[in-house]
Structures are given as structure tokens and as C-alpha cells.
Amino acid sequence: MRRDELRTPCFVIEEAKLRRNGRILAELRRNTGCRILLAQKCFSNWELYPLLAEYLDGSEASGLYEARLGHEKFPGECHVFSAAFRDDEFDELLGYADHIVFNSLRQLQKFGERAKTAGLSVGLRVNPEHSTQVGHEIYDPCAPGSRLGVTADELSEGGELLRLLDGIHFHTLCEQDSDSLEETLDAVEEKFGYLFGSLKWINFGGGHHITREGYDLMRLESCILRIRDKYGLDVYLEPGEAVALNAGVLITSVLDVSPSDRKPLPYAILDTSAACHMPDVLEMPYRPPLFNSGEPDEYSYTYRLGSQTCLAGDIIGDYSFEHELHEGDRLTFGDMAIYTMVKTNTFNGMPLPDIYVEHEDGECELLRRFGYDDFFGRL
């Protein structure tokens, strides 16, 4: 089937764009010797893992289920970080992970020896207390009082525990360029550099928009090589968005349109939902790109796009079009591979969108179709 024949709503993952991103990341690996992992919290469509494994070194997980998925489906290394691990899951987790990163000295003390005995490489997440975020405080791990990572003052109390460490991990970025990484890396080196001589690796975390047009790759390479050459450390990156950036769409249909003179704006009701199918639209918030549309009043006809659900705020945004919208029109939202399918839900009994992969020849293959049983079985 071709894209215009698919039943809506549906996600379509674009193989050609995944490969385009993969080639950029693979070149970075060749140029610097760094290792790159897929952050599964952003993109967990495991049927595409064999494709991504052609370009990446493994996967990163945030808990037991992601660790198992990475271990079973993604060739290469499996790294795991969690703000805290559970006693009743830890032994199972040890069977999936190659590297494990603890979030506190207490967790390192509690589980570190068990991880070492099981043959895992052990790391600790540090907090450089250097924020580069502008807005979106929900995504700032360096905000005052953050629960994520050990500060330099806390680490000074680590004592003999630090002998367990093979590496350190920091993750402070969100959709940022390499100038923010460089600035953060200076802070990490200043506060934690005294450890580097006894370590094997350092993980720069995620949030690097490496595959975005205009991203400063040369600066990123310089950051990696600086640490690798100065300290002899293996450098890891674990991007999620950069792997699947702009590599998928969400296709939806117009179900109803209000009269064009409705104030303040006419609305169009779609068969998709911000709350259910792209919750970051409400959580960040942000305005998702929509093909063949413009900003409000940029074109002749402006509409407020909303969902079938009863949530008054389930609004995707205000968009303008060159032509009036009509029932049955199809709209296509861009950059819908990341943080969408991993976050979908069935609030209000909304059906989950089908998931397709569009191969490089334009043919779409169905990966998953959801139904009533998926809604019923959750509760």
C-alpha cells in the first residue's frame, strides 16, 4: 500500500530518513571512535532495531522492560540507568545489562558489588549543576533540587565506594546544539575531572540534536576527541531524538469542521489526539509541524485543530491553510517518530493509531494494528 491508501490515524516510520540519520551518526563514530546508543525511551519500535544496529553500538534503557527489549532485540551493548533500582528486579536486570549507571551513592553502595560480581561495568550519574536550558524546566536535570545525579559536594563523601566505578554519566541537554555540550563538559571536567584517571569511560548522555540541519558536528567531534585524547576514556553518547528525528509522520483525517465565522477561530475535529497520540504537545508544550500549512493567518483560512476527546484542552494548535478544510481531508504531522508511539494512551477509549514502516520504494508495511483488546486489557 502507498501512504495515501492507509486508514487513519496512523504513524508511518520512514526507512529512508532513519537511514539518513544513521549515516550521520555512523560517520561521527568513525571520525571520533565514540560509541553511540539508542535511547529507547524516545523510540522503541523494535522491528526497526536491526536497521539501526547497522549504524549504532547498542541501546540505552531506563528500566527493566527497556533493558530486556534492548537485550533481546538490539545487537550490541545494553546500558541501563534508573533513578532507583528495585530489589525484586535487580537480579533479572543483571541478566540483560552490560553497563549499569546508578543515580546516588546509596544506590551504588546497595547494588554496586552485585553488579561488579555479575560482570557489569559500573557507572555513576553526576550532576554538574550547570543548566543550559531555556524554558521547559521539566526537562532540566540541573534545576535546583534535582533528584538526578550526584553533585560534586555529595561525591566528596564517596570514599571507598568510588573504587567500584568504571565510568561516569551526565545527561543535561534537551534538543540542544554542541555549544551547550561544550559548556557543560567544561563544568563536568572542572568538578569531576579528578576521577578521570581511574575511569574507563564517560557517557555524555542524550539531548544532542546531532542529525538536525545546522547542528555543529565539528564542535561535537572536538568535545569527544578532547576527552578521549586527554584522558584515554571511551566516550558514549545516547541520543534518542537524533536517531529518529524527522523520520516519521502521523496521518489523520478531518471528522468535522465548524462554520468559518465561528469566533475566535473555526475548529476542525481530527481522528487523532494530542493527549492520546502526541502528549508532548501538551506536556512541553510545543506546536507540531504540519505539512502544507502555515502559522495562524499566514494563509487565507485559519483553524484550531482539536481532538474527539472530552478534554477541553486537547488542542493540537492553530494552523492556516490555502484552502478551506472539509470533512474527510487528510492532514500529515511531521517529526512524529520520537516521543509519540512510546507515550500513546487510550484515554476516552481513543483507539491507538496503526504503525507502518514506509520502505525506500514508497511501499508501506503494517507493523502493528491495535484494537479493542488493547484498550480492554490495560485495566
C-alpha atoms as a printed R data frame, in Angstrom:
    type eleno elety resid chain resno       x       y      z
1   ATOM     1    CA   MET     A     1   0.000   0.000  0.000
2   ATOM     2    CA   ARG     A     2   1.004   3.588 -0.527
3   ATOM     3    CA   ARG     A     3   0.767   6.302  2.107
4   ATOM     4    CA   ASP     A     4  -2.432   7.860  0.726
5   ATOM     5    CA   GLU     A     5  -4.233   4.500  0.993
6   ATOM     6    CA   LEU     A     6  -3.681   3.969  4.716
7   ATOM     7    CA   ARG     A     7  -6.501   4.079  7.248
8   ATOM     8    CA   THR     A     8  -6.170   6.950  9.674
9   ATOM     9    CA   PRO     A     9  -4.966   7.722 12.243
10  ATOM    10    CA   CYS     A    10  -1.644   6.044 11.650
11  ATOM    11    CA   PHE     A    11   2.027   6.510 12.337
12  ATOM    12    CA   VAL     A    12   4.348   5.994  9.388
13  ATOM    13    CA   ILE     A    13   8.053   5.461 10.112
14  ATOM    14    CA   GLU     A    14  10.198   6.436  7.130
15  ATOM    15    CA   GLU     A    15  13.022   3.986  6.460
16  ATOM    16    CA   ALA     A    16  14.935   6.383  4.197
17  ATOM    17    CA   LYS     A    17  15.083   9.067  6.883
18  ATOM    18    CA   LEU     A    18  16.103   6.614  9.594
19  ATOM    19    CA   ARG     A    19  18.982   5.582  7.367
20  ATOM    20    CA   ARG     A    20  19.885   9.194  6.678
21  ATOM    21    CA   ASN     A    21  20.166   9.829 10.420
22  ATOM    22    CA   GLY     A    22  22.046   6.574 10.868
23  ATOM    23    CA   ARG     A    23  24.672   7.528  8.305
24  ATOM    24    CA   ILE     A    24  25.364  10.825 10.104
25  ATOM    25    CA   LEU     A    25  25.791   9.016 13.417
26  ATOM    26    CA   ALA     A    26  27.961   6.314 11.865
27  ATOM    27    CA   GLU     A    27  30.272   8.950 10.401
28  ATOM    28    CA   LEU     A    28  30.587  10.557 13.837
29  ATOM    29    CA   ARG     A    29  31.599   7.167 15.235
30  ATOM    30    CA   ARG     A    30  34.226   6.715 12.515
31  ATOM    31    CA   ASN     A    31  35.655  10.205 12.964
32  ATOM    32    CA   THR     A    32  35.961  10.101 16.750
33  ATOM    33    CA   GLY     A    33  35.885   6.496 17.930
34  ATOM    34    CA   CYS     A    34  32.902   7.256 20.159
35  ATOM    35    CA   ARG     A    35  30.140   4.743 20.779
36  ATOM    36    CA   ILE     A    36  26.501   5.667 20.180
37  ATOM    37    CA   LEU     A    37  23.480   4.048 21.808
38  ATOM    38    CA   LEU     A    38  19.779   4.332 21.020
39  ATOM    39    CA   ALA     A    39  17.842   5.859 23.928
40  ATOM    40    CA   GLN     A    40  14.794   3.595 23.808
41  ATOM    41    CA   LYS     A    41  12.689   5.980 25.886
42  ATOM    42    CA   CYS     A    42  12.361   8.057 22.727
43  ATOM    43    CA   PHE     A    43  11.963   5.366 20.070
44  ATOM    44    CA   SER     A    44  11.245   1.718 20.892
45  ATOM    45    CA   ASN     A    45   9.948   0.345 17.597
46  ATOM    46    CA   TRP     A    46  11.928  -2.840 17.865
47  ATOM    47    CA   GLU     A    47  11.159  -4.131 14.376
48  ATOM    48    CA   LEU     A    48  13.439  -1.333 13.145
49  ATOM    49    CA   TYR     A    49  16.255  -2.256 15.540
50  ATOM    50    CA   PRO     A    50  18.114  -4.452 13.002
51  ATOM    51    CA   LEU     A    51  18.219  -1.446 10.640
52  ATOM    52    CA   LEU     A    52  19.504   0.885 13.364
53  ATOM    53    CA   ALA     A    53  22.055  -1.677 14.528
54  ATOM    54    CA   GLU     A    54  23.855  -1.172 11.207
55  ATOM    55    CA   TYR     A    55  24.812   2.314 12.450
56  ATOM    56    CA   LEU     A    56  24.838   2.178 16.278
57  ATOM    57    CA   ASP     A    57  26.645   0.300 19.055
58  ATOM    58    CA   GLY     A    58  23.691  -0.736 21.160
59  ATOM    59    CA   SER     A    59  20.813   0.531 23.268
60  ATOM    60    CA   GLU     A    60  20.158   2.518 26.429
61  ATOM    61    CA   ALA     A    61  17.370   1.622 28.839
62  ATOM    62    CA   SER     A    62  15.651   3.408 31.703
63  ATOM    63    CA   GLY     A    63  14.305   0.349 33.473
64  ATOM    64    CA   LEU     A    64  13.702  -3.380 33.426
65  ATOM    65    CA   TYR     A    65  11.405  -3.660 30.414
66  ATOM    66    CA   GLU     A    66  13.506  -1.449 28.167
67  ATOM    67    CA   ALA     A    67  16.611  -3.362 29.270
68  ATOM    68    CA   ARG     A    68  15.006  -6.652 28.321
69  ATOM    69    CA   LEU     A    69  13.866  -5.241 24.978
70  ATOM    70    CA   GLY     A    70  17.333  -3.916 24.191
71  ATOM    71    CA   HIS     A    71  18.976  -7.156 25.251
72  ATOM    72    CA   GLU     A    72  16.625  -9.295 23.165
73  ATOM    73    CA   LYS     A    73  16.181  -7.129 20.077
74  ATOM    74    CA   PHE     A    74  19.121  -4.712 19.668
75  ATOM    75    CA   PRO     A    75  22.526  -6.242 18.897
76  ATOM    76    CA   GLY     A    76  25.449  -4.784 20.818
77  ATOM    77    CA   GLU     A    77  25.768  -3.224 24.238
78  ATOM    78    CA   CYS     A    78  22.879  -2.655 26.643
79  ATOM    79    CA   HIS     A    79  23.276   0.217 29.139
80  ATOM    80    CA   VAL     A    80  20.787   0.865 31.929
81  ATOM    81    CA   PHE     A    81  20.157   3.902 34.125
82  ATOM    82    CA   SER     A    82  17.368   4.441 36.636
83  ATOM    83    CA   ALA     A    83  16.821   6.977 39.377
84  ATOM    84    CA   ALA     A    84  16.495   3.955 41.668
85  ATOM    85    CA   PHE     A    85  16.502   0.189 41.161
86  ATOM    86    CA   ARG     A    86  14.174  -2.303 42.841
87  ATOM    87    CA   ASP     A    87  15.477  -5.204 44.930
88  ATOM    88    CA   ASP     A    88  12.982  -7.624 43.399
89  ATOM    89    CA   GLU     A    89  14.025  -6.758 39.825
90  ATOM    90    CA   PHE     A    90  17.745  -6.293 40.156
91  ATOM    91    CA   ASP     A    91  18.929  -9.863 39.596
92  ATOM    92    CA   GLU     A    92  16.834 -10.127 36.428
93  ATOM    93    CA   LEU     A    93  18.200  -6.782 35.260
94  ATOM    94    CA   LEU     A    94  21.762  -8.053 35.676
95  ATOM    95    CA   GLY     A    95  20.998 -10.695 33.064
96  ATOM    96    CA   TYR     A    96  20.171  -8.069 30.442
97  ATOM    97    CA   ALA     A    97  22.632  -5.211 31.011
98  ATOM    98    CA   ASP     A    98  26.290  -4.768 30.116
99  ATOM    99    CA   HIS     A    99  26.682  -1.350 31.786
100 ATOM   100    CA   ILE     A   100  24.685  -0.081 34.732
101 ATOM   101    CA   VAL     A   101  24.596   3.519 35.973
102 ATOM   102    CA   PHE     A   102  23.498   4.404 39.490
103 ATOM   103    CA   ASN     A   103  21.883   7.689 40.446
104 ATOM   104    CA   SER     A   104  23.136   8.050 44.027
105 ATOM   105    CA   LEU     A   105  25.913   6.914 46.339
106 ATOM   106    CA   ARG     A   106  23.306   5.000 48.331
107 ATOM   107    CA   GLN     A   107  22.284   3.009 45.246
108 ATOM   108    CA   LEU     A   108  25.948   2.407 44.373
109 ATOM   109    CA   GLN     A   109  26.546   1.138 47.890
110 ATOM   110    CA   LYS     A   110  23.466  -1.093 47.804
111 ATOM   111    CA   PHE     A   111  23.893  -2.666 44.368
112 ATOM   112    CA   GLY     A   112  27.396  -1.888 43.098
113 ATOM   113    CA   GLU     A   113  29.171  -5.012 44.350
114 ATOM   114    CA   ARG     A   114  26.409  -7.260 42.985
115 ATOM   115    CA   ALA     A   115  26.735  -5.618 39.580
116 ATOM   116    CA   LYS     A   116  30.529  -5.992 39.618
117 ATOM   117    CA   THR     A   117  30.320  -9.640 40.630
118 ATOM   118    CA   ALA     A   118  27.909 -10.233 37.729
119 ATOM   119    CA   GLY     A   119  30.493  -8.795 35.329
120 ATOM   120    CA   LEU     A   120  28.818  -5.465 34.562
121 ATOM   121    CA   SER     A   121  30.630  -2.194 34.014
122 ATOM   122    CA   VAL     A   122  29.512   0.183 36.775
123 ATOM   123    CA   GLY     A   123  28.895   3.904 36.454
124 ATOM   124    CA   LEU     A   124  27.508   6.794 38.451
125 ATOM   125    CA   ARG     A   125  25.412   9.670 37.170
126 ATOM   126    CA   VAL     A   126  26.797  13.067 38.133
127 ATOM   127    CA   ASN     A   127  25.070  16.433 38.251
128 ATOM   128    CA   PRO     A   128  27.380  19.271 37.156
129 ATOM   129    CA   GLU     A   129  24.865  21.820 38.487
130 ATOM   130    CA   HIS     A   130  25.260  23.788 35.281
131 ATOM   131    CA   SER     A   131  21.979  24.391 33.488
132 ATOM   132    CA   THR     A   132  21.856  25.259 29.782
133 ATOM   133    CA   GLN     A   133  18.072  25.018 29.483
134 ATOM   134    CA   VAL     A   134  15.948  27.980 28.439
135 ATOM   135    CA   GLY     A   135  12.361  27.235 29.438
136 ATOM   136    CA   HIS     A   136  10.941  23.695 29.683
137 ATOM   137    CA   GLU     A   137  12.132  23.291 33.290
138 ATOM   138    CA   ILE     A   138  10.531  19.844 33.349
139 ATOM   139    CA   TYR     A   139  13.458  18.697 31.174
140 ATOM   140    CA   ASP     A   140  16.256  20.348 33.185
141 ATOM   141    CA   PRO     A   141  18.185  17.802 35.293
142 ATOM   142    CA   CYS     A   142  20.368  20.621 36.663
143 ATOM   143    CA   ALA     A   143  17.489  22.611 38.151
144 ATOM   144    CA   PRO     A   144  17.885  23.394 41.858
145 ATOM   145    CA   GLY     A   145  16.947  20.420 43.986
146 ATOM   146    CA   SER     A   146  17.163  17.957 41.085
147 ATOM   147    CA   ARG     A   147  16.855  14.287 42.020
148 ATOM   148    CA   LEU     A   148  19.043  13.263 39.073
149 ATOM   149    CA   GLY     A   149  22.746  12.740 39.582
150 ATOM   150    CA   VAL     A   150  25.309  13.173 42.339
151 ATOM   151    CA   THR     A   151  26.716  16.659 42.887
152 ATOM   152    CA   ALA     A   152  30.407  17.351 43.436
153 ATOM   153    CA   ASP     A   153  29.798  18.030 47.144
154 ATOM   154    CA   GLU     A   154  27.958  14.739 47.559
155 ATOM   155    CA   LEU     A   155  30.618  12.828 45.660
156 ATOM   156    CA   SER     A   156  33.310  14.067 48.029
157 ATOM   157    CA   GLU     A   157  31.702  11.794 50.633
158 ATOM   158    CA   GLY     A   158  32.018   8.737 48.377
159 ATOM   159    CA   GLY     A   159  35.237   7.409 49.874
160 ATOM   160    CA   GLU     A   160  35.926   3.737 49.167
161 ATOM   161    CA   LEU     A   161  32.732   3.404 47.114
162 ATOM   162    CA   LEU     A   162  34.411   5.204 44.225
163 ATOM   163    CA   ARG     A   163  36.681   2.212 43.625
164 ATOM   164    CA   LEU     A   164  33.632   0.458 42.149
165 ATOM   165    CA   LEU     A   165  33.352   2.968 39.307
166 ATOM   166    CA   ASP     A   166  34.319   2.251 35.719
167 ATOM   167    CA   GLY     A   167  32.712   5.411 34.402
168 ATOM   168    CA   ILE     A   168  30.547   8.455 34.971
169 ATOM   169    CA   HIS     A   169  27.446   9.587 33.160
170 ATOM   170    CA   PHE     A   170  25.879  13.020 32.785
171 ATOM   171    CA   HIS     A   171  22.717  13.946 30.925
172 ATOM   172    CA   THR     A   172  21.766  17.619 30.982
173 ATOM   173    CA   LEU     A   173  20.692  18.524 27.443
174 ATOM   174    CA   CYS     A   174  17.346  18.615 25.637
175 ATOM   175    CA   GLU     A   175  17.172  19.265 21.882
176 ATOM   176    CA   GLN     A   176  20.397  21.293 22.068
177 ATOM   177    CA   ASP     A   177  23.448  22.031 19.948
178 ATOM   178    CA   SER     A   178  27.060  21.145 20.734
179 ATOM   179    CA   ASP     A   179  27.864  24.576 22.183
180 ATOM   180    CA   SER     A   180  25.697  23.591 25.175
181 ATOM   181    CA   LEU     A   181  27.571  20.305 25.423
182 ATOM   182    CA   GLU     A   182  30.918  22.071 25.329
183 ATOM   183    CA   GLU     A   183  29.838  24.423 28.100
184 ATOM   184    CA   THR     A   184  28.537  21.528 30.200
185 ATOM   185    CA   LEU     A   185  31.644  19.458 29.579
186 ATOM   186    CA   ASP     A   186  33.788  22.278 30.968
187 ATOM   187    CA   ALA     A   187  31.749  22.137 34.179
188 ATOM   188    CA   VAL     A   188  31.975  18.341 34.362
189 ATOM   189    CA   GLU     A   189  35.734  18.388 33.860
190 ATOM   190    CA   GLU     A   190  36.204  21.118 36.462
191 ATOM   191    CA   LYS     A   191  34.123  19.363 39.128
192 ATOM   192    CA   PHE     A   192  34.758  15.684 38.422
193 ATOM   193    CA   GLY     A   193  37.945  15.606 36.359
194 ATOM   194    CA   TYR     A   194  39.980  14.311 39.297
195 ATOM   195    CA   LEU     A   195  38.231  10.954 38.780
196 ATOM   196    CA   PHE     A   196  39.030  10.596 35.104
197 ATOM   197    CA   GLY     A   197  42.434   8.981 35.560
198 ATOM   198    CA   SER     A   198  40.885   5.958 37.281
199 ATOM   199    CA   LEU     A   199  37.949   5.518 34.881
200 ATOM   200    CA   LYS     A   200  37.446   3.606 31.632
201 ATOM   201    CA   TRP     A   201  34.566   5.569 30.095
202 ATOM   202    CA   ILE     A   202  32.402   8.662 30.223
203 ATOM   203    CA   ASN     A   203  28.846   8.938 28.913
204 ATOM   204    CA   PHE     A   204  27.716  12.334 27.573
205 ATOM   205    CA   GLY     A   205  24.050  11.295 27.796
206 ATOM   206    CA   GLY     A   206  21.406  12.400 25.302
207 ATOM   207    CA   GLY     A   207  19.661  15.538 24.168
208 ATOM   208    CA   HIS     A   208  22.155  16.130 21.351
209 ATOM   209    CA   HIS     A   209  20.314  17.166 18.158
210 ATOM   210    CA   ILE     A   210  23.113  15.701 16.058
211 ATOM   211    CA   THR     A   211  21.081  14.996 12.925
212 ATOM   212    CA   ARG     A   212  19.264  18.325 12.844
213 ATOM   213    CA   GLU     A   213  20.118  20.588  9.933
214 ATOM   214    CA   GLY     A   214  22.641  23.191 11.069
215 ATOM   215    CA   TYR     A   215  23.923  21.217 14.070
216 ATOM   216    CA   ASP     A   216  27.624  21.935 14.713
217 ATOM   217    CA   LEU     A   217  29.132  18.479 14.228
218 ATOM   218    CA   MET     A   218  32.712  19.750 14.213
219 ATOM   219    CA   ARG     A   219  32.310  21.143 17.729
220 ATOM   220    CA   LEU     A   220  30.832  17.848 18.911
221 ATOM   221    CA   GLU     A   221  33.757  15.927 17.414
222 ATOM   222    CA   SER     A   222  36.141  18.310 19.154
223 ATOM   223    CA   CYS     A   223  34.451  17.669 22.520
224 ATOM   224    CA   ILE     A   224  34.696  13.909 22.096
225 ATOM   225    CA   LEU     A   225  38.308  13.934 20.933
226 ATOM   226    CA   ARG     A   226  39.336  16.304 23.709
227 ATOM   227    CA   ILE     A   227  38.206  13.874 26.403
228 ATOM   228    CA   ARG     A   228  39.333  10.756 24.563
229 ATOM   229    CA   ASP     A   229  42.828  12.048 23.831
230 ATOM   230    CA   LYS     A   230  43.422  13.864 27.128
231 ATOM   231    CA   TYR     A   231  42.245  11.105 29.452
232 ATOM   232    CA   GLY     A   232  42.138   7.942 27.325
233 ATOM   233    CA   LEU     A   233  38.453   7.423 28.071
234 ATOM   234    CA   ASP     A   234  35.908   5.718 25.857
235 ATOM   235    CA   VAL     A   235  33.152   8.237 25.098
236 ATOM   236    CA   TYR     A   236  29.492   7.228 24.853
237 ATOM   237    CA   LEU     A   237  26.542   9.205 23.517
238 ATOM   238    CA   GLU     A   238  22.960   8.029 23.941
239 ATOM   239    CA   PRO     A   239  20.714  10.151 21.717
240 ATOM   240    CA   GLY     A   240  17.100   9.287 21.117
241 ATOM   241    CA   GLU     A   241  15.742  12.149 19.043
242 ATOM   242    CA   ALA     A   242  18.825  12.313 16.814
243 ATOM   243    CA   VAL     A   243  18.274   8.696 15.791
244 ATOM   244    CA   ALA     A   244  14.666   9.132 14.634
245 ATOM   245    CA   LEU     A   245  14.475  12.910 14.119
246 ATOM   246    CA   ASN     A   246  12.032  13.777 11.304
247 ATOM   247    CA   ALA     A   247  11.804  10.078 10.452
248 ATOM   248    CA   GLY     A   248   8.084   9.615 10.889
249 ATOM   249    CA   VAL     A   249   4.668  11.179 10.388
250 ATOM   250    CA   LEU     A   250   1.206  10.934 11.877
251 ATOM   251    CA   ILE     A   251  -1.566  10.933  9.282
252 ATOM   252    CA   THR     A   252  -5.034  11.989 10.427
253 ATOM   253    CA   SER     A   253  -8.422  12.777  8.909
254 ATOM   254    CA   VAL     A   254 -10.812  15.681  9.480
255 ATOM   255    CA   LEU     A   255 -14.075  14.477 11.060
256 ATOM   256    CA   ASP     A   256 -15.928  17.759 11.487
257 ATOM   257    CA   VAL     A   257 -15.461  21.458 10.700
258 ATOM   258    CA   SER     A   258 -17.274  24.350 12.345
259 ATOM   259    CA   PRO     A   259 -18.692  27.317 10.396
260 ATOM   260    CA   SER     A   260 -15.936  29.595  9.094
261 ATOM   261    CA   ASP     A   261 -17.280  32.622 11.022
262 ATOM   262    CA   ARG     A   262 -17.022  30.945 14.424
263 ATOM   263    CA   LYS     A   263 -15.168  33.139 16.971
264 ATOM   264    CA   PRO     A   264 -12.359  33.353 17.879
265 ATOM   265    CA   LEU     A   265 -11.494  30.620 15.357
266 ATOM   266    CA   PRO     A   266 -13.305  27.921 13.439
267 ATOM   267    CA   TYR     A   267 -12.251  24.478 14.593
268 ATOM   268    CA   ALA     A   268 -11.548  21.187 12.856
269 ATOM   269    CA   ILE     A   269 -12.017  17.949 14.794
270 ATOM   270    CA   LEU     A   270  -9.499  15.245 13.855
271 ATOM   271    CA   ASP     A   271  -9.408  11.500 14.424
272 ATOM   272    CA   THR     A   272  -6.166  11.902 16.374
273 ATOM   273    CA   SER     A   273  -5.451  13.441 19.774
274 ATOM   274    CA   ALA     A   274  -2.667  15.456 21.351
275 ATOM   275    CA   ALA     A   275  -3.418  13.940 24.758
276 ATOM   276    CA   CYS     A   276  -3.501  10.351 23.476
277 ATOM   277    CA   HIS     A   277  -1.173  10.198 20.485
278 ATOM   278    CA   MET     A   278   1.377  13.009 20.880
279 ATOM   279    CA   PRO     A   279   1.237  14.052 24.549
280 ATOM   280    CA   ASP     A   280   4.422  16.130 24.384
281 ATOM   281    CA   VAL     A   281   2.312  18.705 22.517
282 ATOM   282    CA   LEU     A   282   0.626  19.409 25.851
283 ATOM   283    CA   GLU     A   283   3.493  18.475 28.173
284 ATOM   284    CA   MET     A   284   6.349  20.558 26.766
285 ATOM   285    CA   PRO     A   285   4.290  22.263 25.213
286 ATOM   286    CA   TYR     A   286   5.055  22.629 21.519
287 ATOM   287    CA   ARG     A   287   3.349  23.100 18.172
288 ATOM   288    CA   PRO     A   288   3.973  20.089 15.935
289 ATOM   289    CA   PRO     A   289   4.874  20.697 12.288
290 ATOM   290    CA   LEU     A   290   2.006  20.142  9.846
291 ATOM   291    CA   PHE     A   291   2.708  19.736  6.159
292 ATOM   292    CA   ASN     A   292   1.068  22.194  3.726
293 ATOM   293    CA   SER     A   293   0.076  24.630  6.447
294 ATOM   294    CA   GLY     A   294   1.285  27.899  7.957
295 ATOM   295    CA   GLU     A   295   1.200  29.998 11.080
296 ATOM   296    CA   PRO     A   296  -2.188  31.477 12.044
297 ATOM   297    CA   ASP     A   297  -3.322  33.982  9.388
298 ATOM   298    CA   GLU     A   298  -0.326  33.242  7.166
299 ATOM   299    CA   TYR     A   299  -2.760  31.751  4.648
300 ATOM   300    CA   SER     A   300  -6.405  32.548  3.955
301 ATOM   301    CA   TYR     A   301  -8.057  30.005  6.262
302 ATOM   302    CA   THR     A   302  -7.049  29.523  9.903
303 ATOM   303    CA   TYR     A   303  -8.410  26.697 12.085
304 ATOM   304    CA   ARG     A   304  -7.940  25.423 15.606
305 ATOM   305    CA   LEU     A   305  -7.212  21.703 15.351
306 ATOM   306    CA   GLY     A   306  -8.622  19.559 18.138
307 ATOM   307    CA   SER     A   307  -9.481  16.002 19.057
308 ATOM   308    CA   GLN     A   308 -12.531  13.808 19.564
309 ATOM   309    CA   THR     A   309 -11.836  13.516 23.304
310 ATOM   310    CA   CYS     A   310 -13.794  15.300 26.020
311 ATOM   311    CA   LEU     A   311 -10.687  17.068 27.360
312 ATOM   312    CA   ALA     A   312 -11.254  20.759 26.648
313 ATOM   313    CA   GLY     A   313  -7.535  21.359 26.298
314 ATOM   314    CA   ASP     A   314  -6.941  18.543 23.832
315 ATOM   315    CA   ILE     A   315  -5.893  21.076 21.208
316 ATOM   316    CA   ILE     A   316  -3.055  20.444 18.783
317 ATOM   317    CA   GLY     A   317  -2.716  24.066 17.721
318 ATOM   318    CA   ASP     A   318  -3.794  26.834 15.344
319 ATOM   319    CA   TYR     A   319  -2.839  26.442 11.676
320 ATOM   320    CA   SER     A   320  -3.664  28.234  8.442
321 ATOM   321    CA   PHE     A   321  -4.274  26.743  5.009
322 ATOM   322    CA   GLU     A   322  -4.574  27.987  1.451
323 ATOM   323    CA   HIS     A   323  -7.935  26.212  1.095
324 ATOM   324    CA   GLU     A   324 -10.872  25.562  3.392
325 ATOM   325    CA   LEU     A   325 -10.847  22.295  5.317
326 ATOM   326    CA   HIS     A   326 -13.605  19.765  4.705
327 ATOM   327    CA   GLU     A   327 -14.714  16.546  6.320
328 ATOM   328    CA   GLY     A   328 -12.539  13.692  5.026
329 ATOM   329    CA   ASP     A   329  -9.455  15.819  4.300
330 ATOM   330    CA   ARG     A   330  -6.188  14.150  5.341
331 ATOM   331    CA   LEU     A   331  -3.535  16.047  7.288
332 ATOM   332    CA   THR     A   332   0.027  14.926  7.968
333 ATOM   333    CA   PHE     A   333   2.004  15.935 11.054
334 ATOM   334    CA   GLY     A   334   5.788  15.717 10.803
335 ATOM   335    CA   ASP     A   335   8.510  14.563 13.211
336 ATOM   336    CA   MET     A   336   6.188  12.003 14.770
337 ATOM   337    CA   ALA     A   337   8.600   9.095 15.291
338 ATOM   338    CA   ILE     A   338  10.042  10.477 18.527
339 ATOM   339    CA   TYR     A   339   8.283  10.517 21.916
340 ATOM   340    CA   THR     A   340   4.940   9.658 20.332
341 ATOM   341    CA   MET     A   341   4.450   5.896 19.970
342 ATOM   342    CA   VAL     A   342   6.265   5.324 23.278
343 ATOM   343    CA   LYS     A   343   3.765   7.622 25.039
344 ATOM   344    CA   THR     A   344   0.432   6.811 23.390
345 ATOM   345    CA   ASN     A   345  -2.553   6.019 25.615
346 ATOM   346    CA   THR     A   346  -6.231   5.170 25.289
347 ATOM   347    CA   PHE     A   347  -7.827   7.948 27.361
348 ATOM   348    CA   ASN     A   348 -11.528   8.278 26.486
349 ATOM   349    CA   GLY     A   349 -11.297   4.946 24.710
350 ATOM   350    CA   MET     A   350  -9.391   6.555 21.839
351 ATOM   351    CA   PRO     A   351  -8.023   3.871 19.503
352 ATOM   352    CA   LEU     A   352  -4.263   3.715 19.165
353 ATOM   353    CA   PRO     A   353  -3.013   4.567 15.651
354 ATOM   354    CA   ASP     A   354  -1.772   1.805 13.376
355 ATOM   355    CA   ILE     A   355   2.003   1.730 12.909
356 ATOM   356    CA   TYR     A   356   3.541   1.353  9.444
357 ATOM   357    CA   VAL     A   357   7.047   1.471  8.054
358 ATOM   358    CA   GLU     A   358   7.425   3.145  4.679
359 ATOM   359    CA   HIS     A   359  10.210   1.411  2.791
360 ATOM   360    CA   GLU     A   360  12.533   3.265  0.485
361 ATOM   361    CA   ASP     A   361  10.437   2.254 -2.546
362 ATOM   362    CA   GLY     A   362   7.390   4.026 -1.060
363 ATOM   363    CA   GLU     A   363   5.537   0.846 -0.092
364 ATOM   364    CA   CYS     A   364   4.066   0.845  3.428
365 ATOM   365    CA   GLU     A   365   4.220  -2.296  5.564
366 ATOM   366    CA   LEU     A   366   1.907  -2.690  8.554
367 ATOM   367    CA   LEU     A   367   3.886  -3.310 11.750
368 ATOM   368    CA   ARG     A   368   1.061  -3.180 14.293
369 ATOM   369    CA   ARG     A   369  -2.693  -2.700 14.325
370 ATOM   370    CA   PHE     A   370  -4.403  -2.054 17.643
371 ATOM   371    CA   GLY     A   371  -7.980  -2.775 18.627
372 ATOM   372    CA   TYR     A   372 -10.479  -3.001 21.458
373 ATOM   373    CA   ASP     A   373  -8.483  -5.753 23.187
374 ATOM   374    CA   ASP     A   374  -5.563  -3.357 23.670
375 ATOM   375    CA   PHE     A   375  -7.881  -0.915 25.442
376 ATOM   376    CA   PHE     A   376  -9.707  -3.624 27.388
377 ATOM   377    CA   GLY     A   377  -6.590  -5.474 28.536
378 ATOM   378    CA   ARG     A   378  -4.936  -2.490 30.176
379 ATOM   379    CA   LEU     A   379  -7.378  -2.281 33.070
